[in-house]
Amino acid sequence: MRMPPFTLHTPDNLAKALALASELDNFDWVAGGTDLLPNYKWHLNPKPNVISLAKVNELTALSGTVVGAMVRIHDLANSEDAHPLIRETAATIASVMIRRSATVGGNICLDTRCYWFNQTEEWRRSIDWCHKCDCDTGADCRVIPNQNTLCVATYQADLAAAFIALDATIHLASGAGARSMPFAEFFQLDGMTRNVLKTGELVTHVTLPEDAKNWQGAYQKLRLRETWDFPEAGVAAAWKLEGGKITGLRVATTGCESIPGDHSEMAASAIEEWSGKDSIRELSEGVRKAVKPVSNTYFPPAYRRKMLRVLTRRALAPLEHL
Amino acid sequence: MAKGYRQAPGKSGDKKRTDGKRVAGQQDFGVPGSGGSDPHSKLQDLDYVPESVGGWKKQPRGPHVHDRHVTGMTIGKSVPLVDANWKMTGQAQYGDDIRLPGELIGKILRSPHHYALIKSIDTSNAEAMEGVFAIATGQDSVNKFGVLPVTKDEHAMAQDKVRHVGDLVACVCAIDEATAIEAMNAISVEYEVLPSIHDMEDGLKDSEHPIHDRGKYHIGESNVQKRVFQQFGDLDGMERAPYRHEADWETAGLHHGFTEPHAVVAHWDPSGRLTVWSPQQVPHYLHRALSAVLDIPMHQINVHRTFVGGGFGGKSDPFPHEMCAAILARKSGRPVRINFDREEVYWINRGRHPSRIQMGVFADDEGRISGIETDALIDGGAFASFGHVTTYYNGVLHTAPYEIGGFNYTGARVWTNKPASGAMRGHGAVNSRCAVEVGIDAVSEQMKVDPMTFRLANLLPPHSRTITGFRVTSTGMRECLAKVREQSDWDEKFRNLPLGKGIGVGCGFFISGSGLPIHWDPENFPHATVHLQCDMDGGVTVHTGAAEIGQGSDTAVAQAVSEVLALPLDMIRIRSKESDTAPVDLGSYSSRVTFMNCNAAIKAACELRDKVMKAAWEITGYNPDVLVLGDRRIYYKHDPAIGVSWLEAVHKAQADVGSLIASGAYRTPPMGGVHKGAAAGLAPAYSFSAYVAEVDVDVETGFVKITKAWAAHDCGKALNPLAVKGQIIGSCHMGMGQVLSEEMKYGRDGHLMNPDLLDYKIMSVHEMPDVVPIIVESNDPEGPFGAKEAGEGPLLPILPAVCNAIYDAIGIRIDELPVTPDRLHKRIEKHCRKLGINDPLDLPVPRFEAGPLQKKLADRADEHAKRDHLRDIQEDRSSYVNGVLFGFAPDKPMAEQKEGWREAVVPTPKDLADPSKRAARAWGHVERRHRGDD
Ligand SMILES: Cc1cc2nc3c(=O)[nH]c(=O)nc-3n(C[C@H](O)[C@H](O)[C@H](O)COP(=O)(O)OP(=O)(O)OC[C@H]3O[C@@H](n4cnc5c(N)ncnc54)[C@H](O)[C@@H]3O)c2cc1C
Ligand code: SF4
């Protein structure tokens, strides 16, 4: 197995990185490379140019409310400043070794995954390719056939759920300037385009609301092994308690569809008349119904869906007696 | 003499005795010391010398024929593997580390189709590319090969058709990998796709294009590669049995999951000889296959086994890519290296067969096992590999450790368009053993008997014969069960734990070396041969063909030699890598190496020892009978100060006999029945094991976590307890993967979906339970120093122990492997629906209340324990065959004692009447030669 050849660019500040990006028309950003490089080795849509963000120091901020795109997952998981829910979630990502290289930006922008896609070139030749990497054959999607417009590959990154649950804002930058948006709006329901990033644009950092520290939360992840495995379903919940009452509740899911799911509206209405276990059960059922995984990861979709209910319930367990 | 005698240069004494005997402390040490890293000769370690020869080592099961060869040096001591430092320092050379000057890189073009005819192959574009040295296709290699001589069905590359995705079509070698890949992609192949078979049951049917054609031996027009029928005993007893458990098992295919992908280097040297470097478990079969495929005599080939980065059965076939490398090297005149990517490893496979096993376990009013009825259909994938044997093993390896009233086995292996299945650790025994042990658990529950007691009351004794005629020598089964029962607090925990927590027991039985060498009659050639060579330096070089694959065979043979010669391990050098310098050994499979190779080594070492002792006799004047072979020093029994150094004796021996060499060989004793297939499963000894596992089951998600395992294994004698414990713990890990997570997943159109280590789920360190390895030593009369195998047997019991623990935890009987969370969750949902329960947390848990048979069986178990002890210590060696428990006399043919007693290996139509039996359907076809056509 060989890496396809590419030119690696290593700008040492953000301005240079963005300038390079507007010069080169066909490139990928690389941060820790733990997602991009395995995909390149498998010849999954490699590009002739790769711009590394490793030396761009502006992207490494880390505090209770700011998380830079180039913060390593390991550092995030072990940071005393970071929000506990973010830390907890980060600690479940991949393995000890991978977390040392892996970054927040790479995690957020993780390519979507699919059994028919994350395979070697020889393997994909044996299925005559698929829409997401069709090698100019116009191949169909293997998961939902007879349509070659949509890819339903699964977004299996963990952090997004926690960020959405904490109502984070994502910040982007490009040669044309910077922009920000609520975290959930960053994603686009298509396994190929994935998110709103324009060519030449990158994620700089994520911010949490000022009162994030008043929010507690929990992250529940479904995976066969307690290391390496991507989330087959993930549920993050965050809540705010004031005077023994829940005054804020947000729930988000990941690992089930092409984008993470924001169920905060449902959660918000649940706390209007909160009744402990019953409300949790209802909310969990609601989450299960709202999310529709397809068959392209390790566990069958029906199981993942059912587990969303259990995971949500477990994430919300601290609110059982309220 | 706290430090013992100094092995440094000595001085000649002044006073010389004239009677030829030496004066204490005044011996000649005319030459430097006798080597070894310690300058002092250590005192004999009597803790490790058996009582029978004057040591302190207790022998609860009596003496052993090898006691006389025990010197207390290393046997029974935990020593690190002799090649460990090579690995720890990264200097071990694995397949991919071999680099020859001028090497070319080979790549293999593989089939993208499950099943297709090759219409044409055009290599012209690839040939024209710069940097491409040679291209080969099936045309370059028309000779067949295969690991078993009876089922050769492989070629280096496809001849006329490809049989699975990943099957080899062509190969190229080029100046570098990039060019080779480019050239490979430039070969164009025209295929005509054929309808492919993916479900093993389809393999039983007639097919328009059977995957192979065996001519007149082909079984009808089907894809049945092998079928086995065996009926022994009283089958009526099974039909009448009041207690019965019948289950229909589905077990997924597995891969060995070794770390090192296959790699091979081939080179034709200037003298016209071929050397092939490959991480092979069975270099000798590769040697033969290369000779057959390349049409050159074996003496022109040197097979060089590299360090093996894990094999577990997956590197024991001769492989087509090894042929390809040799063919390309011949064509190009340059060394050629081929390395596999991970998915190629899965495509060549040879892992555990996907299986559908119907298992019936029956018991009578006396709490005896009236019989075991098995129908095993196994999915062989595209080639035969070891499958002929696997088909037998799925049945015959559960005729022990229990005494059974009847045995009714139908087995069939079919070809499908998948990567070939083959031999994997616990070959053929694992799946059906799991089913038997779960059946035993279920039957004891029906009987209201503790499953420990039920097992203990039904064990075959030592020195007995199984229902199909296997000769059981030593067995430590009873002790294994007793130990895990005690150490796990079984009696307190069984059926007493809360919902979600469970405990279960399972047993195992495995061959310690296949009794029949595949390629020849054991009467003619031995199974294993060891040559020793000792030169002026006093160290001993061991030439053996036994393949060190990480299991420690180099260490075991070094220990055997070191023990007999009383030399420290660092004076023993193992040369086991090259066929040019190694005597033929059958290879590392069927858990044969320690048993056979160490036996050969002991013989060789004794021969060498006797030569050296004779020399010592001449020097000291004392007869070897009164000489002690100590640590690098031979001395008078009653006055250790009188003696000679090892080196001096060696030099004297060399002066007397010339070169100091010795040789030993091992062959199995004649044994076993005469029926067709009697040799399958026959072994000079068998290992036994019993495990208890404790699990936590999350009833809401279906996740199972093994929290602890007590693992008792009877390895006869632990030559190296460290290595035995390593094998037990490693086996637990591997078996745990099979029971909980590992499977080769095939997608809806037959593609292998997880040919990588992320999605082929090998359990991680986080999932690994605390394993308590318990070594049981049954002192096998024919094993080297009493030893039997410990490499495969220890894998078997963990599966049923976990399945039975799951039952204990949540009351659900497992019949599908692996028990992944999604599968178990489905079962839990179904179970809840059946019981009308909404919340799985409200599930009832099975509880135990002893029935009237409990006491009866406990008493019988106690009696049997006494019986077994007397047989162990040779106070009672009256003949015992399976059936005595049912009232048969052991010395008369069973058929004469009971009407209706069957011993049949060919079915009658009545035997095949049950339409639900799958493998039995294989007998619905008539072999072509019996059909009248050729
Ligand atoms: C065995 C294994 C297990 C894994 N398990 C998990 C898991 O459990 N959970 C999980 O979430 N992930 C998992 N991963 C995926 C991956 O390691 C992590 O998601 C990691 O955080 C990715 O970060 P990276 O810096 O390595 O990304 P990279 O590989 O460098 O980049 C990933 C993608 O993001 C883009 N990108 C990177 N930074 C930016 C940026 N600042 N702006 C715009 N685009 C950017 C890149 O172009 C690329 O497309 C696993 C990976 C492996 C190999
Ligand atoms: S979802 Fe469809 S298009 Fe997307 S990667 Fe999978 S098979 Fe390809």
PDB file of C-alpha atoms in Angstrom, chain A residues 154-275:
ATOM      1  CA  THR A 154     -21.813   8.463   8.572  1.00  0.00           C
ATOM      2  CA  TYR A 155     -20.283  11.280  10.578  1.00  0.00           C
ATOM      3  CA  GLN A 156     -18.481   9.430  13.363  1.00  0.00           C
ATOM      4  CA  ALA A 157     -16.652  12.121  15.291  1.00  0.00           C
ATOM      5  CA  ASP A 158     -17.298  12.468  18.990  1.00  0.00           C
ATOM      6  CA  LEU A 159     -16.606  16.077  19.860  1.00  0.00           C
ATOM      7  CA  ALA A 160     -19.410  17.559  17.778  1.00  0.00           C
ATOM      8  CA  ALA A 161     -22.077  16.150  20.076  1.00  0.00           C
ATOM      9  CA  ALA A 162     -20.476  17.738  23.117  1.00  0.00           C
ATOM     10  CA  PHE A 163     -19.996  21.066  21.377  1.00  0.00           C
ATOM     11  CA  ILE A 164     -23.613  21.182  20.263  1.00  0.00           C
ATOM     12  CA  ALA A 165     -24.808  20.197  23.727  1.00  0.00           C
ATOM     13  CA  LEU A 166     -22.827  23.096  25.140  1.00  0.00           C
ATOM     14  CA  ASP A 167     -24.237  25.465  22.531  1.00  0.00           C
ATOM     15  CA  ALA A 168     -20.822  26.237  21.081  1.00  0.00           C
ATOM     16  CA  THR A 169     -20.031  28.592  18.232  1.00  0.00           C
ATOM     17  CA  ILE A 170     -17.637  27.573  15.490  1.00  0.00           C
ATOM     18  CA  HIS A 171     -15.297  30.103  13.896  1.00  0.00           C
ATOM     19  CA  LEU A 172     -14.009  29.889  10.367  1.00  0.00           C
ATOM     20  CA  ALA A 173     -11.488  31.897   8.402  1.00  0.00           C
ATOM     21  CA  SER A 174     -10.503  32.246   4.781  1.00  0.00           C
ATOM     22  CA  GLY A 175      -8.757  34.725   2.563  1.00  0.00           C
ATOM     23  CA  ALA A 176     -12.130  36.451   2.286  1.00  0.00           C
ATOM     24  CA  GLY A 177     -12.421  36.954   6.040  1.00  0.00           C
ATOM     25  CA  ALA A 178     -13.741  35.279   9.132  1.00  0.00           C
ATOM     26  CA  ARG A 179     -17.224  34.081   9.974  1.00  0.00           C
ATOM     27  CA  SER A 180     -18.930  32.286  12.820  1.00  0.00           C
ATOM     28  CA  MET A 181     -22.059  30.247  13.332  1.00  0.00           C
ATOM     29  CA  PRO A 182     -23.802  28.047  15.874  1.00  0.00           C
ATOM     30  CA  PHE A 183     -21.979  24.741  15.913  1.00  0.00           C
ATOM     31  CA  ALA A 184     -24.786  22.607  14.513  1.00  0.00           C
ATOM     32  CA  GLU A 185     -25.159  24.867  11.491  1.00  0.00           C
ATOM     33  CA  PHE A 186     -21.632  24.073  10.404  1.00  0.00           C
ATOM     34  CA  PHE A 187     -22.728  20.704   9.016  1.00  0.00           C
ATOM     35  CA  GLN A 188     -24.457  19.910   5.733  1.00  0.00           C
ATOM     36  CA  LEU A 189     -26.572  16.850   5.179  1.00  0.00           C
ATOM     37  CA  ASP A 190     -24.429  15.228   2.537  1.00  0.00           C
ATOM     38  CA  GLY A 191     -21.727  12.666   3.156  1.00  0.00           C
ATOM     39  CA  MET A 192     -19.555  14.283   0.532  1.00  0.00           C
ATOM     40  CA  THR A 193     -19.710  18.036   1.126  1.00  0.00           C
ATOM     41  CA  ARG A 194     -20.131  17.414   4.881  1.00  0.00           C
ATOM     42  CA  ASN A 195     -19.971  20.994   6.015  1.00  0.00           C
ATOM     43  CA  VAL A 196     -20.184  24.611   4.963  1.00  0.00           C
ATOM     44  CA  LEU A 197     -16.456  25.141   4.523  1.00  0.00           C
ATOM     45  CA  LYS A 198     -15.690  26.862   1.247  1.00  0.00           C
ATOM     46  CA  THR A 199     -12.540  26.145  -0.675  1.00  0.00           C
ATOM     47  CA  GLY A 200      -9.718  27.858   1.125  1.00  0.00           C
ATOM     48  CA  GLU A 201     -11.638  28.148   4.356  1.00  0.00           C
ATOM     49  CA  LEU A 202     -10.694  26.508   7.620  1.00  0.00           C
ATOM     50  CA  VAL A 203     -11.876  26.112  11.182  1.00  0.00           C
ATOM     51  CA  THR A 204      -9.922  28.346  13.533  1.00  0.00           C
ATOM     52  CA  HIS A 205     -11.532  27.660  16.871  1.00  0.00           C
ATOM     53  CA  VAL A 206     -14.645  26.905  18.824  1.00  0.00           C
ATOM     54  CA  THR A 207     -16.033  29.035  21.609  1.00  0.00           C
ATOM     55  CA  LEU A 208     -18.435  28.130  24.362  1.00  0.00           C
ATOM     56  CA  PRO A 209     -20.944  30.558  25.873  1.00  0.00           C
ATOM     57  CA  GLU A 210     -19.661  32.536  28.844  1.00  0.00           C
ATOM     58  CA  ASP A 211     -21.834  30.607  31.293  1.00  0.00           C
ATOM     59  CA  ALA A 212     -20.738  27.204  29.997  1.00  0.00           C
ATOM     60  CA  LYS A 213     -19.088  26.521  33.317  1.00  0.00           C
ATOM     61  CA  ASN A 214     -22.509  26.528  34.901  1.00  0.00           C
ATOM     62  CA  TRP A 215     -23.533  23.655  32.680  1.00  0.00           C
ATOM     63  CA  GLN A 216     -22.872  20.064  33.532  1.00  0.00           C
ATOM     64  CA  GLY A 217     -23.092  17.202  31.157  1.00  0.00           C
ATOM     65  CA  ALA A 218     -22.406  13.632  30.198  1.00  0.00           C
ATOM     66  CA  TYR A 219     -21.324  11.810  27.063  1.00  0.00           C
ATOM     67  CA  GLN A 220     -22.342   8.250  26.224  1.00  0.00           C
ATOM     68  CA  LYS A 221     -20.652   6.412  23.406  1.00  0.00           C
ATOM     69  CA  LEU A 222     -21.567   3.133  21.755  1.00  0.00           C
ATOM     70  CA  ARG A 223     -18.617   1.149  20.513  1.00  0.00           C
ATOM     71  CA  LEU A 224     -17.548  -2.454  20.727  1.00  0.00           C
ATOM     72  CA  ARG A 225     -14.141  -1.894  22.294  1.00  0.00           C
ATOM     73  CA  GLU A 226     -13.128   0.723  24.774  1.00  0.00           C
ATOM     74  CA  THR A 227     -10.407   1.984  22.505  1.00  0.00           C
ATOM     75  CA  TRP A 228      -9.863   2.588  18.776  1.00  0.00           C
ATOM     76  CA  ASP A 229     -13.480   2.229  17.815  1.00  0.00           C
ATOM     77  CA  PHE A 230     -15.350   5.110  16.265  1.00  0.00           C
ATOM     78  CA  PRO A 231     -18.691   5.970  17.828  1.00  0.00           C
ATOM     79  CA  GLU A 232     -21.495   3.818  16.457  1.00  0.00           C
ATOM     80  CA  ALA A 233     -23.761   6.208  18.268  1.00  0.00           C
ATOM     81  CA  GLY A 234     -22.955   8.969  20.686  1.00  0.00           C
ATOM     82  CA  VAL A 235     -25.167  11.084  22.906  1.00  0.00           C
ATOM     83  CA  ALA A 236     -24.062  14.218  24.697  1.00  0.00           C
ATOM     84  CA  ALA A 237     -26.329  15.954  27.159  1.00  0.00           C
ATOM     85  CA  ALA A 238     -25.757  19.191  29.022  1.00  0.00           C
ATOM     86  CA  TRP A 239     -27.901  20.807  31.625  1.00  0.00           C
ATOM     87  CA  LYS A 240     -28.002  23.715  33.954  1.00  0.00           C
ATOM     88  CA  LEU A 241     -29.370  23.397  37.450  1.00  0.00           C
ATOM     89  CA  GLU A 242     -30.575  26.376  39.427  1.00  0.00           C
ATOM     90  CA  GLY A 243     -32.088  25.990  42.853  1.00  0.00           C
ATOM     91  CA  GLY A 244     -32.565  22.270  42.335  1.00  0.00           C
ATOM     92  CA  LYS A 245     -34.408  22.817  39.088  1.00  0.00           C
ATOM     93  CA  ILE A 246     -33.301  22.194  35.549  1.00  0.00           C
ATOM     94  CA  THR A 247     -33.227  25.542  33.835  1.00  0.00           C
ATOM     95  CA  GLY A 248     -31.470  24.441  30.698  1.00  0.00           C
ATOM     96  CA  LEU A 249     -31.141  21.109  28.885  1.00  0.00           C
ATOM     97  CA  ARG A 250     -29.536  20.361  25.543  1.00  0.00           C
ATOM     98  CA  VAL A 251     -29.034  17.003  23.849  1.00  0.00           C
ATOM     99  CA  ALA A 252     -27.018  16.145  20.747  1.00  0.00           C
ATOM    100  CA  THR A 253     -26.166  12.934  18.942  1.00  0.00           C
ATOM    101  CA  THR A 254     -23.377  11.793  16.671  1.00  0.00           C
ATOM    102  CA  GLY A 255     -22.248   8.675  14.869  1.00  0.00           C
ATOM    103  CA  CYS A 256     -25.627   7.945  13.356  1.00  0.00           C
ATOM    104  CA  GLU A 257     -26.155  10.087  10.301  1.00  0.00           C
ATOM    105  CA  SER A 258     -24.114  12.174   7.900  1.00  0.00           C
ATOM    106  CA  ILE A 259     -24.232  15.030  10.364  1.00  0.00           C
ATOM    107  CA  PRO A 260     -24.518  15.293  14.122  1.00  0.00           C
ATOM    108  CA  GLY A 261     -28.034  15.761  15.461  1.00  0.00           C
ATOM    109  CA  ASP A 262     -29.183  18.666  17.609  1.00  0.00           C
ATOM    110  CA  HIS A 263     -32.150  17.690  19.780  1.00  0.00           C
ATOM    111  CA  SER A 264     -32.103  20.719  21.991  1.00  0.00           C
ATOM    112  CA  GLU A 265     -35.565  21.922  21.091  1.00  0.00           C
ATOM    113  CA  MET A 266     -36.991  18.624  22.178  1.00  0.00           C
ATOM    114  CA  ALA A 267     -34.942  18.825  25.347  1.00  0.00           C
ATOM    115  CA  ALA A 268     -36.035  22.372  26.037  1.00  0.00           C
ATOM    116  CA  SER A 269     -39.677  21.461  25.866  1.00  0.00           C
ATOM    117  CA  ALA A 270     -39.067  18.428  28.065  1.00  0.00           C
ATOM    118  CA  ILE A 271     -37.903  20.562  30.963  1.00  0.00           C
ATOM    119  CA  GLU A 272     -40.975  22.670  30.895  1.00  0.00           C
ATOM    120  CA  GLU A 273     -42.717  19.956  32.842  1.00  0.00           C
ATOM    121  CA  TRP A 274     -39.900  17.765  34.056  1.00  0.00           C
ATOM    122  CA  SER A 275     -40.808  14.597  35.858  1.00  0.00           C
TER     123      SER A 275
END
